[in-house]
């Protein structure tokens, strides 16, 4: 890394850094994230971390893949947290690399709590979340002064894989003109039904952004009533971000990627 006019914090042995790798484009990494990649002794990474980001790991560092993949055996969250503690107790510089931002639907808070309980020192390095970067790379601002003054980020499923039952769909529909859904591709039909029943227009524009910020990025524009049908007919697959709201109309003017 070129010389900087300020000092970056030292990555100390026995410490764990919970670092957001961003949505894909390695150019969106923070300086702290790159600093960690170049100093870590071991990198514990998720399935959604882009391979170009992994290429920045320093030579000689151990790599541990703990990615959760639907339909295949994958590590449970307590196992991952225990591994972080174990590695740190060996005196290693442990980089926990997570797609997007660790604290936005990334379960980073659970890992941080486990580290605190084990008296393992840690640092959190935020990352750019796909719910911001994905729409931006598709030419969709999640806020625009003439369209909305609020935006809501929503997970598409809860712990058992179903649409979150705790959501007050009517309140969300009234209060937030723009909704950004994560991990929702397999639950679009019930989500659309809930939103329309709560008062959202069936004709409201929706954008589905797959593999955001990568060279494989694809964008589908549709409407709330046609959302599930159009996604199925186009064969879209995760990871994807779904944006519901009139800001989607701005894409015709602002698309640049």
mmCIF file of C-alpha atoms in Angstrom:
data_model
loop_
_atom_site.group_PDB
_atom_site.id
_atom_site.type_symbol
_atom_site.label_atom_id
_atom_site.label_comp_id
_atom_site.label_asym_id
_atom_site.label_seq_id
_atom_site.Cartn_x
_atom_site.Cartn_y
_atom_site.Cartn_z
ATOM 1 C CA UNK A 1 0.000 0.000 0.000
ATOM 2 C CA UNK A 2 1.325 3.428 -0.883
ATOM 3 C CA UNK A 3 2.360 5.729 1.946
ATOM 4 C CA UNK A 4 -0.605 7.465 3.541
ATOM 5 C CA UNK A 5 -0.710 10.828 5.321
ATOM 6 C CA UNK A 6 -2.178 9.084 8.380
ATOM 7 C CA UNK A 7 -1.529 5.871 10.317
ATOM 8 C CA UNK A 8 -3.745 2.820 10.047
ATOM 9 C CA UNK A 9 -4.304 0.812 13.253
ATOM 10 C CA UNK A 10 -1.969 -2.105 13.838
ATOM 11 C CA UNK A 11 -3.506 -5.545 13.339
ATOM 12 C CA UNK A 12 -2.294 -7.216 16.535
ATOM 13 C CA UNK A 13 -1.770 -10.961 17.121
ATOM 14 C CA UNK A 14 -4.683 -12.571 18.958
ATOM 15 C CA UNK A 15 -7.160 -10.031 17.600
ATOM 16 C CA UNK A 16 -10.118 -10.591 15.281
ATOM 17 C CA UNK A 17 -11.211 -8.039 12.705
ATOM 18 C CA UNK A 18 -14.799 -8.348 11.434
ATOM 19 C CA UNK A 19 -14.481 -6.769 8.005
ATOM 20 C CA UNK A 20 -17.045 -5.940 5.347
ATOM 21 C CA UNK A 21 -15.806 -6.960 1.888
ATOM 22 C CA UNK A 22 -18.483 -4.997 0.067
ATOM 23 C CA UNK A 23 -20.824 -6.353 -2.606
ATOM 24 C CA UNK A 24 -18.280 -7.561 -5.176
ATOM 25 C CA UNK A 25 -16.275 -4.873 -6.913
ATOM 26 C CA UNK A 26 -12.882 -4.934 -5.117
ATOM 27 C CA UNK A 27 -12.512 -1.213 -5.797
ATOM 28 C CA UNK A 28 -15.198 -0.637 -3.150
ATOM 29 C CA UNK A 29 -13.047 -2.043 -0.342
ATOM 30 C CA UNK A 30 -12.113 0.390 2.411
ATOM 31 C CA UNK A 31 -8.495 1.183 3.229
ATOM 32 C CA UNK A 32 -8.921 -0.667 6.512
ATOM 33 C CA UNK A 33 -10.231 -3.743 4.700
ATOM 34 C CA UNK A 34 -7.239 -3.773 2.344
ATOM 35 C CA UNK A 35 -4.919 -3.214 5.304
ATOM 36 C CA UNK A 36 -6.424 -6.250 7.031
ATOM 37 C CA UNK A 37 -6.138 -8.415 3.902
ATOM 38 C CA UNK A 38 -2.442 -7.613 3.690
ATOM 39 C CA UNK A 39 -1.655 -8.335 7.350
ATOM 40 C CA UNK A 40 -3.947 -11.190 8.436
ATOM 41 C CA UNK A 41 -2.475 -14.576 9.340
ATOM 42 C CA UNK A 42 -5.754 -16.342 8.624
ATOM 43 C CA UNK A 43 -8.832 -15.232 6.667
ATOM 44 C CA UNK A 44 -12.218 -16.775 7.475
ATOM 45 C CA UNK A 45 -14.496 -15.829 4.586
ATOM 46 C CA UNK A 46 -18.065 -16.159 3.362
ATOM 47 C CA UNK A 47 -19.417 -17.560 0.104
ATOM 48 C CA UNK A 48 -20.434 -14.121 -1.190
ATOM 49 C CA UNK A 49 -16.944 -12.604 -0.985
ATOM 50 C CA UNK A 50 -15.763 -11.924 -4.537
ATOM 51 C CA UNK A 51 -12.789 -13.973 -5.731
ATOM 52 C CA UNK A 52 -10.983 -10.790 -6.761
ATOM 53 C CA UNK A 53 -11.116 -9.681 -3.130
ATOM 54 C CA UNK A 54 -9.693 -13.030 -2.016
ATOM 55 C CA UNK A 55 -6.845 -12.521 -4.469
ATOM 56 C CA UNK A 56 -5.726 -9.602 -2.280
ATOM 57 C CA UNK A 57 -4.990 -11.868 0.698
ATOM 58 C CA UNK A 58 -1.282 -11.836 1.449
ATOM 59 C CA UNK A 59 0.826 -14.808 0.386
ATOM 60 C CA UNK A 60 1.189 -17.360 3.150
ATOM 61 C CA UNK A 61 -2.028 -16.516 4.963
ATOM 62 C CA UNK A 62 -4.316 -19.427 5.789
ATOM 63 C CA UNK A 63 -7.736 -19.398 4.141
ATOM 64 C CA UNK A 64 -10.838 -20.869 5.785
ATOM 65 C CA UNK A 65 -14.045 -21.089 3.748
ATOM 66 C CA UNK A 66 -17.136 -21.007 5.971
ATOM 67 C CA UNK A 67 -19.612 -19.964 3.299
ATOM 68 C CA UNK A 68 -23.241 -20.904 3.806
ATOM 69 C CA UNK A 69 -24.756 -22.307 0.623
ATOM 70 C CA UNK A 70 -28.381 -23.279 0.258
ATOM 71 C CA UNK A 71 -29.020 -26.997 -0.118
ATOM 72 C CA UNK A 72 -25.503 -28.109 0.859
ATOM 73 C CA UNK A 73 -23.878 -28.790 4.239
ATOM 74 C CA UNK A 74 -22.307 -25.651 5.660
ATOM 75 C CA UNK A 75 -20.942 -24.494 9.015
ATOM 76 C CA UNK A 76 -23.423 -23.363 11.646
ATOM 77 C CA UNK A 77 -23.045 -19.915 13.119
ATOM 78 C CA UNK A 78 -21.871 -21.127 16.562
ATOM 79 C CA UNK A 79 -19.176 -23.216 14.845
ATOM 80 C CA UNK A 80 -17.905 -20.162 12.977
ATOM 81 C CA UNK A 81 -17.825 -18.055 16.128
ATOM 82 C CA UNK A 82 -15.971 -20.783 18.027
ATOM 83 C CA UNK A 83 -13.432 -21.044 15.207
ATOM 84 C CA UNK A 84 -12.705 -17.318 15.410
ATOM 85 C CA UNK A 85 -12.030 -17.594 19.140
ATOM 86 C CA UNK A 86 -9.850 -20.679 18.706
ATOM 87 C CA UNK A 87 -7.743 -19.084 15.977
ATOM 88 C CA UNK A 88 -7.270 -15.893 17.963
ATOM 89 C CA UNK A 89 -6.161 -17.878 21.031
ATOM 90 C CA UNK A 90 -3.391 -19.339 18.895
ATOM 91 C CA UNK A 91 -2.009 -15.812 18.663
ATOM 92 C CA UNK A 92 -3.038 -15.305 15.034
ATOM 93 C CA UNK A 93 -4.281 -12.145 13.351
ATOM 94 C CA UNK A 94 -7.749 -13.321 12.375
ATOM 95 C CA UNK A 95 -9.656 -11.619 9.573
ATOM 96 C CA UNK A 96 -13.344 -12.499 9.434
ATOM 97 C CA UNK A 97 -14.274 -11.403 5.923
ATOM 98 C CA UNK A 98 -17.979 -10.965 5.261
ATOM 99 C CA UNK A 99 -19.828 -9.933 2.117
ATOM 100 C CA UNK A 100 -21.308 -6.446 2.234
ATOM 101 C CA UNK A 101 -21.390 -4.986 5.738
ATOM 102 C CA UNK A 102 -20.925 -7.195 8.821
ATOM 103 C CA UNK A 103 -23.749 -5.565 10.773
ATOM 104 C CA UNK A 104 -26.427 -5.409 8.056
ATOM 105 C CA UNK A 105 -28.044 -8.849 7.721
ATOM 106 C CA UNK A 106 -24.540 -10.275 8.074
ATOM 107 C CA UNK A 107 -24.768 -11.838 11.571
ATOM 108 C CA UNK A 108 -21.711 -9.852 12.531
ATOM 109 C CA UNK A 109 -23.331 -8.852 15.800
ATOM 110 C CA UNK A 110 -23.591 -12.522 16.808
ATOM 111 C CA UNK A 111 -19.914 -13.073 16.102
ATOM 112 C CA UNK A 112 -18.946 -9.905 17.944
ATOM 113 C CA UNK A 113 -21.020 -10.985 20.952
ATOM 114 C CA UNK A 114 -19.311 -14.388 20.962
ATOM 115 C CA UNK A 115 -15.890 -12.728 20.822
ATOM 116 C CA UNK A 116 -16.785 -10.409 23.685
ATOM 117 C CA UNK A 117 -18.053 -13.329 25.752
ATOM 118 C CA UNK A 118 -14.748 -15.135 25.137
ATOM 119 C CA UNK A 119 -12.791 -11.983 26.028
ATOM 120 C CA UNK A 120 -11.258 -11.953 22.551
ATOM 121 C CA UNK A 121 -10.357 -8.442 21.332
ATOM 122 C CA UNK A 122 -11.977 -7.428 18.060
ATOM 123 C CA UNK A 123 -12.517 -4.532 15.678
ATOM 124 C CA UNK A 124 -15.450 -3.966 13.303
ATOM 125 C CA UNK A 125 -14.681 -2.579 9.838
ATOM 126 C CA UNK A 126 -17.891 -1.584 8.033
ATOM 127 C CA UNK A 127 -18.303 -2.397 4.364
ATOM 128 C CA UNK A 128 -20.450 -1.004 1.575
ATOM 129 C CA UNK A 129 -23.681 -2.946 1.580
ATOM 130 C CA UNK A 130 -25.217 -4.354 -1.599
ATOM 131 C CA UNK A 131 -28.492 -2.583 -0.805
ATOM 132 C CA UNK A 132 -26.750 0.722 -1.483
ATOM 133 C CA UNK A 133 -24.104 -0.256 -4.042
ATOM 134 C CA UNK A 134 -26.289 -2.575 -6.115
ATOM 135 C CA UNK A 135 -28.928 0.021 -6.927
ATOM 136 C CA UNK A 136 -26.216 2.655 -7.480
ATOM 137 C CA UNK A 137 -24.475 0.421 -10.027
ATOM 138 C CA UNK A 138 -27.858 -0.069 -11.700
ATOM 139 C CA UNK A 139 -28.454 3.684 -11.912
ATOM 140 C CA UNK A 140 -31.011 3.689 -9.089
ATOM 141 C CA UNK A 141 -30.568 6.064 -6.136
ATOM 142 C CA UNK A 142 -32.205 4.648 -3.017
ATOM 143 C CA UNK A 143 -33.170 8.197 -2.081
ATOM 144 C CA UNK A 144 -33.993 11.134 -4.340
ATOM 145 C CA UNK A 145 -35.260 14.444 -3.014
ATOM 146 C CA UNK A 146 -38.261 14.563 -5.340
ATOM 147 C CA UNK A 147 -39.259 10.943 -4.756
ATOM 148 C CA UNK A 148 -38.637 9.819 -1.174
ATOM 149 C CA UNK A 149 -37.318 10.915 2.199
ATOM 150 C CA UNK A 150 -37.150 7.413 3.668
ATOM 151 C CA UNK A 151 -35.870 3.997 2.649
ATOM 152 C CA UNK A 152 -36.263 0.681 4.471
ATOM 153 C CA UNK A 153 -33.930 -2.312 4.276
ATOM 154 C CA UNK A 154 -35.692 -5.636 4.785
ATOM 155 C CA UNK A 155 -34.542 -9.243 4.912
ATOM 156 C CA UNK A 156 -36.518 -11.499 2.606
ATOM 157 C CA UNK A 157 -36.693 -14.379 5.082
ATOM 158 C CA UNK A 158 -36.411 -15.075 8.781
ATOM 159 C CA UNK A 159 -34.560 -17.844 10.607
ATOM 160 C CA UNK A 160 -36.793 -20.633 9.289
ATOM 161 C CA UNK A 161 -36.576 -19.446 5.684
ATOM 162 C CA UNK A 162 -40.078 -17.987 5.489
ATOM 163 C CA UNK A 163 -41.116 -14.371 4.953
ATOM 164 C CA UNK A 164 -40.557 -12.533 8.267
ATOM 165 C CA UNK A 165 -43.743 -12.817 10.302
ATOM 166 C CA UNK A 166 -42.823 -9.902 12.544
ATOM 167 C CA UNK A 167 -43.113 -7.327 9.756
ATOM 168 C CA UNK A 168 -45.992 -4.847 9.858
ATOM 169 C CA UNK A 169 -46.541 -4.664 6.105
ATOM 170 C CA UNK A 170 -49.187 -1.946 6.308
ATOM 171 C CA UNK A 171 -46.963 0.304 8.413
ATOM 172 C CA UNK A 172 -43.966 -0.275 6.156
ATOM 173 C CA UNK A 173 -46.003 0.478 3.043
ATOM 174 C CA UNK A 174 -47.324 3.727 4.510
ATOM 175 C CA UNK A 175 -44.070 4.984 5.992
ATOM 176 C CA UNK A 176 -41.407 4.042 3.456
ATOM 177 C CA UNK A 177 -41.770 4.889 -0.245
ATOM 178 C CA UNK A 178 -38.706 2.787 -1.136
ATOM 179 C CA UNK A 179 -38.077 -0.760 0.066
ATOM 180 C CA UNK A 180 -34.833 -2.682 -0.467
ATOM 181 C CA UNK A 181 -35.043 -6.435 0.051
ATOM 182 C CA UNK A 182 -32.091 -8.731 0.728
ATOM 183 C CA UNK A 183 -32.183 -12.515 0.223
ATOM 184 C CA UNK A 184 -35.729 -12.342 -1.117
ATOM 185 C CA UNK A 185 -35.547 -14.027 -4.517
ATOM 186 C CA UNK A 186 -37.262 -17.218 -3.380
ATOM 187 C CA UNK A 187 -40.022 -15.360 -1.519
ATOM 188 C CA UNK A 188 -41.133 -12.813 -4.119
ATOM 189 C CA UNK A 189 -44.673 -14.105 -4.560
ATOM 190 C CA UNK A 190 -45.708 -13.784 -0.888
ATOM 191 C CA UNK A 191 -43.805 -10.503 -0.528
ATOM 192 C CA UNK A 192 -45.652 -9.031 -3.525
ATOM 193 C CA UNK A 193 -48.994 -10.229 -2.181
ATOM 194 C CA UNK A 194 -48.318 -8.710 1.229
ATOM 195 C CA UNK A 195 -47.286 -5.355 -0.217
ATOM 196 C CA UNK A 196 -50.239 -5.101 -2.606
ATOM 197 C CA UNK A 197 -52.636 -6.102 0.170
ATOM 198 C CA UNK A 198 -51.046 -3.388 2.324
ATOM 199 C CA UNK A 199 -51.788 -0.734 -0.294
ATOM 200 C CA UNK A 200 -48.809 -0.621 -2.645
ATOM 201 C CA UNK A 201 -49.904 -0.177 -6.288
ATOM 202 C CA UNK A 202 -49.670 -3.378 -8.295
ATOM 203 C CA UNK A 203 -48.069 -1.300 -11.064
ATOM 204 C CA UNK A 204 -45.307 0.069 -8.827
ATOM 205 C CA UNK A 205 -41.885 -0.325 -10.470
ATOM 206 C CA UNK A 206 -39.455 -2.903 -9.117
ATOM 207 C CA UNK A 207 -35.839 -3.625 -10.010
ATOM 208 C CA UNK A 208 -34.052 -6.914 -9.353
ATOM 209 C CA UNK A 209 -30.264 -6.604 -9.372
ATOM 210 C CA UNK A 210 -28.307 -9.867 -9.495
ATOM 211 C CA UNK A 211 -24.587 -10.192 -8.697
ATOM 212 C CA UNK A 212 -24.426 -6.463 -8.077
ATOM 213 C CA UNK A 213 -21.256 -4.472 -8.908
ATOM 214 C CA UNK A 214 -19.592 -7.426 -10.669
ATOM 215 C CA UNK A 215 -19.004 -7.977 -14.376
ATOM 216 C CA UNK A 216 -21.903 -10.468 -14.197
ATOM 217 C CA UNK A 217 -24.423 -7.908 -12.927
ATOM 218 C CA UNK A 218 -27.877 -8.168 -14.473
ATOM 219 C CA UNK A 219 -30.883 -5.921 -13.865
ATOM 220 C CA UNK A 220 -34.538 -6.742 -14.419
ATOM 221 C CA UNK A 221 -37.157 -3.989 -14.329
ATOM 222 C CA UNK A 222 -40.715 -5.093 -13.731
ATOM 223 C CA UNK A 223 -43.756 -4.272 -11.581
ATOM 224 C CA UNK A 224 -44.904 -5.508 -8.212
ATOM 225 C CA UNK A 225 -47.703 -7.647 -9.668
ATOM 226 C CA UNK A 226 -45.400 -9.263 -12.255
ATOM 227 C CA UNK A 227 -42.329 -9.555 -10.044
ATOM 228 C CA UNK A 228 -42.336 -13.264 -9.198
ATOM 229 C CA UNK A 229 -43.449 -14.312 -12.687
ATOM 230 C CA UNK A 230 -40.815 -12.217 -14.484
ATOM 231 C CA UNK A 231 -37.977 -13.341 -12.209
ATOM 232 C CA UNK A 232 -38.928 -16.967 -12.835
ATOM 233 C CA UNK A 233 -39.214 -16.513 -16.604
ATOM 234 C CA UNK A 234 -35.780 -14.863 -16.777
ATOM 235 C CA UNK A 235 -34.207 -17.603 -14.635
ATOM 236 C CA UNK A 236 -32.638 -15.134 -12.201
ATOM 237 C CA UNK A 237 -30.650 -16.583 -9.313
ATOM 238 C CA UNK A 238 -29.202 -15.258 -6.033
ATOM 239 C CA UNK A 239 -27.465 -13.206 -4.862
ATOM 240 C CA UNK A 240 -29.919 -10.452 -5.663
ATOM 241 C CA UNK A 241 -31.210 -7.155 -4.328
ATOM 242 C CA UNK A 242 -34.831 -6.137 -4.937
ATOM 243 C CA UNK A 243 -35.768 -2.449 -4.999
ATOM 244 C CA UNK A 244 -39.445 -1.491 -4.771
ATOM 245 C CA UNK A 245 -40.454 2.115 -5.365
ATOM 246 C CA UNK A 246 -40.623 4.982 -7.814
ATOM 247 C CA UNK A 247 -36.862 5.599 -7.644
ATOM 248 C CA UNK A 248 -36.598 2.672 -10.071
ATOM 249 C CA UNK A 249 -37.967 4.980 -12.795
ATOM 250 C CA UNK A 250 -34.814 7.100 -12.510
ATOM 251 C CA UNK A 251 -32.753 4.297 -13.991
ATOM 252 C CA UNK A 252 -33.648 5.369 -17.532
ATOM 253 C CA UNK A 253 -31.850 8.648 -16.817
ATOM 254 C CA UNK A 254 -29.043 7.592 -14.462
ATOM 255 C CA UNK A 255 -27.920 4.145 -15.659
ATOM 256 C CA UNK A 256 -24.156 4.319 -16.154
ATOM 257 C CA UNK A 257 -22.654 0.888 -15.487
#
